[in-house]
CSV table of C-alpha atoms in Angstrom, one decimal:
chain,number,residue,atom,x,y,z
A,1,MET,CA,0.0,0.0,0.0
A,2,ILE,CA,1.2,3.5,-0.9
A,3,GLY,CA,0.7,6.3,1.6
A,4,ILE,CA,0.8,10.1,1.9
A,5,ASP,CA,1.2,11.7,5.3
A,6,LEU,CA,-0.4,15.2,5.7
A,7,PHE,CA,0.5,17.5,8.6
A,8,ALA,CA,3.3,15.0,9.2
A,9,GLY,CA,5.0,16.7,12.2
A,10,ALA,CA,7.9,14.7,13.5
A,11,GLY,CA,6.7,11.5,11.8
A,12,GLY,CA,5.0,9.4,14.4
A,13,PHE,CA,2.1,8.5,12.1
A,14,SER,CA,4.4,7.7,9.3
A,15,LEU,CA,6.5,5.5,11.5
A,16,GLY,CA,3.5,3.4,12.4
A,17,ALA,CA,2.5,3.2,8.8
A,18,VAL,CA,6.0,2.0,7.7
A,19,ARG,CA,6.2,-0.5,10.5
A,20,SER,CA,2.9,-2.0,9.4
A,21,GLY,CA,4.2,-2.4,5.8
A,22,ILE,CA,2.9,0.7,4.1
A,23,LYS,CA,5.3,2.6,1.8
A,24,VAL,CA,5.0,6.3,2.7
A,25,VAL,CA,6.1,8.1,-0.5
A,26,VAL,CA,5.3,11.8,0.4
A,27,ALA,CA,4.9,13.7,3.6
A,28,ILE,CA,3.8,17.3,4.0
A,29,GLU,CA,4.9,19.5,6.9
A,30,SER,CA,5.5,23.3,7.2
A,31,ASP,CA,7.5,23.5,10.4
A,32,HIS,CA,11.2,23.4,9.6
A,33,ASN,CA,12.2,21.8,12.9
A,34,ALA,CA,9.8,19.0,12.4
A,35,VAL,CA,10.9,18.7,8.8
A,36,THR,CA,14.5,18.1,9.9
A,37,THR,CA,13.3,15.5,12.4
A,38,TYR,CA,11.1,13.8,9.8
A,39,ARG,CA,13.8,13.9,7.0
A,40,THR,CA,16.5,12.4,9.3
A,41,ASN,CA,14.3,9.5,10.5
A,42,HIS,CA,12.5,8.8,7.2
A,43,ARG,CA,15.2,9.0,4.6
A,44,SER,CA,13.3,7.0,1.9
A,45,CYS,CA,10.3,9.4,1.9
A,46,SER,CA,10.1,12.7,0.0
A,47,ILE,CA,9.0,15.5,2.4
A,48,ILE,CA,7.4,18.7,1.0
A,49,SER,CA,8.3,21.5,3.4
A,50,THR,CA,5.5,24.1,2.8
A,51,ASP,CA,2.1,25.2,3.8
A,52,ILE,CA,-0.4,22.6,2.5
A,53,ARG,CA,-2.5,25.4,1.2
A,54,ASP,CA,0.2,26.3,-1.2
A,55,ILE,CA,0.3,22.9,-2.9
A,56,SER,CA,-1.7,23.0,-6.2
A,57,ASP,CA,-4.1,20.3,-7.4
A,58,ASP,CA,-1.7,19.6,-10.3
A,59,GLN,CA,1.1,18.9,-7.8
A,60,ILE,CA,-1.2,16.5,-5.9
A,61,ARG,CA,-2.2,14.6,-9.1
A,62,SER,CA,1.5,14.2,-10.0
A,63,ILE,CA,2.2,12.0,-7.0
A,64,PRO,CA,2.4,8.4,-8.4
A,65,LYS,CA,0.3,5.6,-7.0
A,66,GLY,CA,1.6,2.7,-9.1
A,67,ASN,CA,-0.6,-0.4,-9.1
A,68,SER,CA,-1.0,-0.6,-5.3
A,69,TYR,CA,-3.7,0.3,-2.9
A,70,SER,CA,-3.3,3.9,-1.7
A,71,ILE,CA,-4.1,5.8,1.5
A,72,VAL,CA,-4.0,9.4,2.7
A,73,PHE,CA,-3.5,9.8,6.4
A,74,GLY,CA,-2.8,12.6,8.8
A,75,GLY,CA,-3.9,14.8,11.8
A,76,PRO,CA,-4.9,18.4,10.9
A,77,PRO,CA,-3.9,20.9,13.6
A,78,CYS,CA,-6.1,20.2,16.5
A,79,GLN,CA,-5.6,23.0,19.0
A,80,GLY,CA,-9.0,24.4,18.2
A,81,PHE,CA,-10.7,21.1,19.0
A,82,SER,CA,-9.0,20.5,22.4
A,83,HIS,CA,-11.0,20.7,25.6
A,84,SER,CA,-8.0,22.6,27.1
A,85,ASN,CA,-8.4,25.4,24.6
A,86,SER,CA,-12.1,26.3,24.9
A,87,ARG,CA,-11.6,29.8,23.6
A,88,THR,CA,-10.6,28.5,20.1
A,89,ARG,CA,-13.2,25.7,19.8
A,90,ASN,CA,-15.5,27.6,17.5
A,91,ILE,CA,-16.2,27.9,13.8
A,92,HIS,CA,-14.3,31.3,13.4
A,93,ASN,CA,-10.9,29.9,14.1
A,94,PRO,CA,-9.3,29.3,10.7
A,95,LYS,CA,-7.0,26.5,12.0
A,96,ASN,CA,-10.2,24.6,12.8
A,97,TRP,CA,-10.9,24.3,9.1
A,98,LEU,CA,-7.6,23.0,7.9
A,99,PHE,CA,-9.2,19.6,7.6
A,100,ARG,CA,-10.6,20.9,4.3
A,101,GLU,CA,-7.1,20.6,2.9
A,102,PHE,CA,-7.1,17.0,3.9
A,103,VAL,CA,-10.4,16.7,2.1
A,104,ARG,CA,-9.0,18.5,-1.0
A,105,PHE,CA,-6.0,16.0,-1.1
A,106,VAL,CA,-8.5,13.1,-0.9
A,107,ARG,CA,-10.7,14.6,-3.6
A,108,VAL,CA,-7.8,15.2,-6.0
A,109,TRP,CA,-5.6,12.1,-5.4
A,110,GLU,CA,-8.5,9.7,-4.9
A,111,PRO,CA,-6.9,7.2,-2.5
A,112,ASP,CA,-8.5,3.9,-1.8
A,113,PHE,CA,-8.4,4.6,2.0
A,114,ILE,CA,-8.2,7.5,4.4
A,115,LEU,CA,-7.2,7.7,8.0
A,116,LEU,CA,-7.7,10.9,9.9
A,117,GLU,CA,-6.6,11.4,13.5
A,118,ASN,CA,-7.4,14.2,15.9
A,119,VAL,CA,-8.1,15.1,19.5
A,120,ARG,CA,-11.2,13.4,21.1
A,121,GLY,CA,-12.7,16.9,21.5
A,122,ILE,CA,-13.5,17.1,17.8
A,123,ILE,CA,-16.5,14.8,18.5
A,124,ASP,CA,-18.4,17.4,20.3
A,125,ALA,CA,-16.7,20.7,19.4
A,126,ALA,CA,-19.0,23.4,18.2
A,127,GLU,CA,-22.0,21.1,19.1
A,128,GLY,CA,-20.8,18.5,16.7
A,129,LYS,CA,-20.6,20.8,13.6
A,130,PHE,CA,-17.0,20.0,12.8
A,131,LEU,CA,-17.4,16.2,12.9
A,132,SER,CA,-20.7,16.5,10.9
A,133,ALA,CA,-18.9,18.6,8.2
A,134,ILE,CA,-16.0,16.0,8.0
A,135,LEU,CA,-18.4,13.1,7.6
A,136,THR,CA,-20.5,15.0,5.0
A,137,HIS,CA,-17.4,15.8,2.9
A,138,PHE,CA,-16.1,12.2,2.9
A,139,SER,CA,-19.5,10.8,2.2
A,140,SER,CA,-19.8,13.0,-0.9
A,141,LEU,CA,-16.5,11.4,-2.1
A,142,ARG,CA,-18.0,7.9,-1.8
A,143,TYR,CA,-16.2,6.8,1.3
A,144,GLN,CA,-17.7,4.5,3.9
A,145,PHE,CA,-16.2,5.0,7.3
A,146,SER,CA,-15.8,3.9,10.8
A,147,HIS,CA,-14.9,6.4,13.5
A,148,GLY,CA,-14.5,6.7,17.2
A,149,ALA,CA,-12.1,7.3,20.1
A,150,LEU,CA,-9.1,4.9,20.7
A,151,ASN,CA,-7.2,5.1,24.0
A,152,ALA,CA,-3.4,4.5,23.4
A,153,LYS,CA,-3.1,2.6,26.7
A,154,ASN,CA,-5.3,-0.2,25.3
A,155,TYR,CA,-2.9,-0.7,22.4
A,156,GLY,CA,0.5,-1.2,24.1
A,157,VAL,CA,1.3,2.5,24.7
A,158,PRO,CA,2.0,3.4,28.4
A,159,GLN,CA,-0.1,6.5,28.2
A,160,ASN,CA,-3.7,7.4,28.9
A,161,ARG,CA,-4.3,9.2,25.6
A,162,SER,CA,-7.7,9.1,24.0
A,163,ARG,CA,-7.8,10.2,20.3
A,164,PHE,CA,-10.3,10.4,17.5
A,165,PHE,CA,-9.8,8.2,14.5
A,166,LEU,CA,-11.8,8.1,11.2
A,167,LEU,CA,-11.0,5.2,8.8
A,168,GLY,CA,-12.6,5.4,5.4
A,169,ALA,CA,-12.7,3.0,2.5
A,170,LYS,CA,-13.9,4.1,-1.0
A,171,ASP,CA,-16.8,2.2,-2.7
A,172,ILE,CA,-16.6,-0.7,-0.3
A,173,ASP,CA,-18.1,-1.6,3.0
A,174,PRO,CA,-16.6,0.3,6.0
A,175,ILE,CA,-13.6,-1.3,7.8
A,176,SER,CA,-13.9,-1.3,11.6
A,177,LEU,CA,-11.4,0.3,14.0
A,178,PRO,CA,-9.2,-2.2,15.9
A,179,LYS,CA,-10.6,-3.6,19.2
A,180,LYS,CA,-8.8,-3.2,22.5
A,181,LYS,CA,-5.6,-5.3,22.5
A,182,HIS,CA,-4.2,-5.1,26.0
A,183,ALA,CA,-6.2,-5.9,29.2
A,184,LYS,CA,-3.4,-4.6,31.5
A,185,PRO,CA,-1.9,-1.3,30.4
A,186,LEU,CA,1.8,-0.7,30.5
A,187,THR,CA,3.1,1.7,33.1
A,188,VAL,CA,5.6,4.6,33.4
A,189,ARG,CA,7.9,2.2,35.1
A,190,ASP,CA,7.8,0.0,32.0
A,191,ALA,CA,8.6,3.0,29.9
A,192,ILE,CA,11.4,4.9,31.5
A,193,SER,CA,12.9,3.2,34.5
A,194,ASP,CA,16.1,2.3,32.6
A,195,LEU,CA,16.8,5.8,31.4
A,196,PRO,CA,19.6,7.9,33.0
A,197,VAL,CA,19.2,10.0,36.2
A,198,LEU,CA,19.1,13.7,35.1
A,199,GLU,CA,19.2,17.1,36.7
A,200,ASN,CA,16.9,20.1,36.3
A,201,GLY,CA,18.1,21.7,33.0
A,202,ALA,CA,20.0,18.7,31.7
A,203,SER,CA,21.5,19.6,28.3
A,204,ILE,CA,23.6,16.6,27.1
A,205,SER,CA,21.7,14.9,24.2
A,206,TRP,CA,23.4,11.6,23.8
A,207,MET,CA,23.9,9.5,27.0
A,208,PRO,CA,24.3,5.9,28.1
A,209,TYR,CA,21.4,4.1,29.7
A,210,GLY,CA,20.9,4.2,33.5
A,211,LYS,CA,20.8,0.5,33.9
A,212,ASP,CA,20.8,-2.7,31.8
A,213,GLN,CA,17.7,-4.5,33.1
A,214,THR,CA,14.6,-3.2,31.3
A,215,SER,CA,11.0,-4.1,30.7
A,216,SER,CA,10.2,-5.9,27.5
A,217,TYR,CA,8.6,-2.6,26.3
A,218,ALA,CA,11.8,-0.6,26.9
A,219,SER,CA,13.9,-3.4,25.3
A,220,SER,CA,11.8,-3.2,22.2
A,221,LEU,CA,12.6,0.5,21.9
A,222,ARG,CA,16.3,0.2,22.8
A,223,LEU,CA,17.0,-2.4,20.2
A,224,GLY,CA,20.3,-3.3,21.7
A,225,ALA,CA,21.7,0.2,21.6
A,226,GLU,CA,24.1,1.5,24.3
A,227,HIS,CA,23.3,5.2,24.0
A,228,SER,CA,20.3,7.2,23.1
A,229,PRO,CA,19.6,10.9,22.2
A,230,ASN,CA,17.5,13.8,23.4
A,231,HIS,CA,18.1,13.6,27.2
A,232,LEU,CA,17.2,17.3,27.5
A,233,VAL,CA,15.2,18.8,30.4
A,234,THR,CA,13.8,22.3,30.7
A,235,ARG,CA,15.7,24.4,33.3
A,236,ASN,CA,13.0,25.5,35.7
A,237,ALA,CA,13.5,28.3,38.2
A,238,GLN,CA,14.3,27.3,41.8
A,239,TYR,CA,10.9,28.3,43.1
A,240,ILE,CA,9.3,25.9,40.7
A,241,VAL,CA,11.7,23.1,41.7
A,242,ASP,CA,10.8,23.9,45.3
A,243,ARG,CA,7.2,23.1,44.5
A,244,TYR,CA,8.0,19.7,43.0
A,245,GLN,CA,9.2,18.2,46.2
A,246,HIS,CA,5.7,18.5,47.8
A,247,VAL,CA,3.9,16.5,45.0
A,248,PRO,CA,3.6,12.7,45.5
A,249,GLN,CA,3.2,10.3,42.6
A,250,GLY,CA,-0.2,10.8,41.2
A,251,GLY,CA,-0.5,14.2,42.9
A,252,ASN,CA,-0.7,17.7,41.4
A,253,TRP,CA,-0.8,21.4,42.3
A,254,ARG,CA,-3.2,20.8,45.1
A,255,ASP,CA,-0.4,19.1,47.1
A,256,ILE,CA,1.8,22.3,46.9
A,257,PRO,CA,1.6,24.6,50.0
A,258,HIS,CA,-0.4,27.7,49.1
A,259,HIS,CA,2.3,30.1,50.0
A,260,LEU,CA,4.5,28.6,47.2
A,261,MET,CA,1.8,29.4,44.6
A,262,GLN,CA,1.3,33.1,45.2
A,263,ASN,CA,2.6,34.2,41.8
A,264,TYR,CA,-0.6,32.7,40.3
A,265,LYS,CA,-3.5,35.2,40.0
A,266,ASP,CA,-5.9,32.4,41.2
A,267,PHE,CA,-4.1,29.0,41.6
A,268,THR,CA,-7.3,27.3,42.6
A,269,ARG,CA,-8.4,27.5,38.9
A,270,CYS,CA,-5.5,25.3,37.7
A,271,HIS,CA,-6.6,22.1,36.0
A,272,THR,CA,-5.6,18.7,37.3
A,273,GLY,CA,-2.8,18.3,34.9
A,274,ILE,CA,-0.8,21.2,36.3
A,275,TYR,CA,2.2,20.0,38.4
A,276,TYR,CA,1.1,16.4,38.0
A,277,ARG,CA,3.7,13.9,39.1
A,278,LEU,CA,3.6,10.7,37.0
A,279,HIS,CA,2.9,7.5,39.0
A,280,LEU,CA,5.5,4.8,38.3
A,281,ASP,CA,2.9,2.0,38.3
A,282,GLU,CA,0.2,3.6,36.2
A,283,PRO,CA,0.1,4.7,32.6
A,284,SER,CA,1.2,8.2,32.0
A,285,THR,CA,-1.2,11.1,31.7
A,286,VAL,CA,-1.4,12.6,28.2
A,287,ILE,CA,2.0,13.7,26.9
A,288,GLY,CA,0.9,17.0,25.3
A,289,ASN,CA,2.4,20.3,26.3
A,290,TYR,CA,4.2,18.7,29.2
A,291,ARG,CA,6.6,21.7,29.7
A,292,LYS,CA,3.7,24.2,30.1
A,293,ASN,CA,1.9,21.8,32.4
A,294,MET,CA,5.0,21.3,34.6
A,295,LEU,CA,4.6,17.5,34.3
A,296,ILE,CA,6.9,16.0,36.9
A,297,HIS,CA,9.2,12.9,36.7
A,298,PRO,CA,7.9,10.2,39.1
A,299,THR,CA,11.0,10.0,41.4
A,300,GLN,CA,13.2,13.0,40.5
A,301,ASN,CA,12.3,16.7,41.2
A,302,ARG,CA,12.4,17.9,37.6
A,303,GLY,CA,10.4,17.9,34.4
A,304,LEU,CA,10.4,15.1,31.9
A,305,SER,CA,13.2,14.8,29.4
A,306,VAL,CA,12.5,14.8,25.7
A,307,ARG,CA,13.6,11.1,25.5
A,308,GLU,CA,11.3,10.1,28.5
A,309,ALA,CA,8.4,11.7,26.8
A,310,ALA,CA,9.3,10.0,23.5
A,311,ARG,CA,9.4,6.7,25.3
A,312,ILE,CA,6.0,7.2,26.7
A,313,GLN,CA,4.8,8.1,23.2
A,314,SER,CA,6.4,4.8,21.9
A,315,PHE,CA,9.1,6.3,19.7
A,316,PRO,CA,12.2,4.0,19.5
A,317,ASP,CA,15.3,5.3,21.0
A,318,SER,CA,17.0,5.6,17.6
A,319,TYR,CA,14.5,8.3,16.7
A,320,GLU,CA,16.2,11.6,17.1
A,321,PHE,CA,14.4,15.0,17.4
A,322,PHE,CA,15.9,18.3,16.3
A,323,GLY,CA,15.5,22.0,17.1
A,324,SER,CA,15.6,23.8,20.4
A,325,ILE,CA,14.4,21.9,23.4
A,326,GLY,CA,11.0,23.7,23.2
A,327,PHE,CA,10.5,22.6,19.6
A,328,GLN,CA,11.6,19.0,20.4
A,329,GLN,CA,9.1,18.9,23.3
A,330,GLN,CA,6.4,20.2,20.9
A,331,GLN,CA,7.2,17.6,18.3
A,332,VAL,CA,7.0,14.7,20.7
A,333,GLY,CA,3.8,16.0,22.4
A,334,ASN,CA,2.0,16.6,19.1
A,335,ALA,CA,2.9,13.2,17.6
A,336,VAL,CA,0.6,10.3,17.0
A,337,PRO,CA,2.0,7.4,19.1
A,338,PRO,CA,3.7,5.2,16.6
A,339,LEU,CA,2.6,2.0,18.2
A,340,LEU,CA,-1.0,3.1,18.2
A,341,ALA,CA,-0.7,4.1,14.5
A,342,GLU,CA,0.9,0.8,13.7
A,343,THR,CA,-2.0,-1.1,15.3
A,344,VAL,CA,-4.6,0.8,13.2
A,345,PHE,CA,-2.6,0.4,10.0
A,346,SER,CA,-2.0,-3.3,10.6
A,347,HIS,CA,-5.6,-3.8,11.3
A,348,LEU,CA,-6.5,-2.1,8.0
A,349,LEU,CA,-4.0,-4.2,6.0
A,350,LEU,CA,-5.3,-7.4,7.5
A,351,GLN,CA,-8.8,-6.6,6.4
A,352,VAL,CA,-7.7,-5.5,2.9
A,353,TYR,CA,-5.4,-8.5,2.1
A,354,LYS,CA,-7.2,-11.3,4.0
């Protein structure tokens, strides 16, 4: 199967596709840091570094399909659909309509299948108008589809991350989304316990592992390597680090003494993800904007490193991220967990080639 990845970011969706057996021939991404990361880790794929709106219909038609089945997949920018960004969850935010570019690619290139991923909030955003528009567009192009929310923790990813997926098939009966695979979710301990001990503000990218004994999950991402990259941690001010020591595993800002939170205009309005310390023996909370949320390492008084977040997202340790630490954190947080993507693609291929 031949694939095109739209809004490709750092390439988590593409990695899942490739691992399932799909040949990703073209990816489109406008952020130059993400493009560097994608190009370094997906050398056999051609990446177009531009705004998708600047790509003409003729350019789309020129992408060869060969004699294989074809698929267009991607996750249009989702900030406007997120429950954590209620001010932008309306029909007047232009970013909320970039899915139309996804639809345009599908209309022009006419793939056999489509796979769209987004935040779960798209289901009820603007009273369901966005989802209704998406379904109407794809129905008009003769796609039958299945759609719903999949939680990454049910598919081998050590993270409680629920995302919306729409899987469409042209001119044939719809193909279902995969069913839950793992009865017992993996934990943060499974994901990161073998990684090195780091300090607040750690800035050395390539480092040896902290210990040899690992979980089977960690071993599958290490692949026998002795060193791994992106062991970078945001340097927080001392008053922030002082707050960390009061938060137990599974706790959050509510565990911090009030006198240490006085720089907040009204700290009682913080959401539960602020200053959340990961619990070693539970799946991670969502790896999104983990720097802004002050997500805390389970046993060390610091934020997560880029590599720890990438582990929780199911990126292999050989996958290197580029740009400043802030851009690396954004790339990891925005990515589709590769293992979840691989599960969905593999399920599709099994139905197509059975």
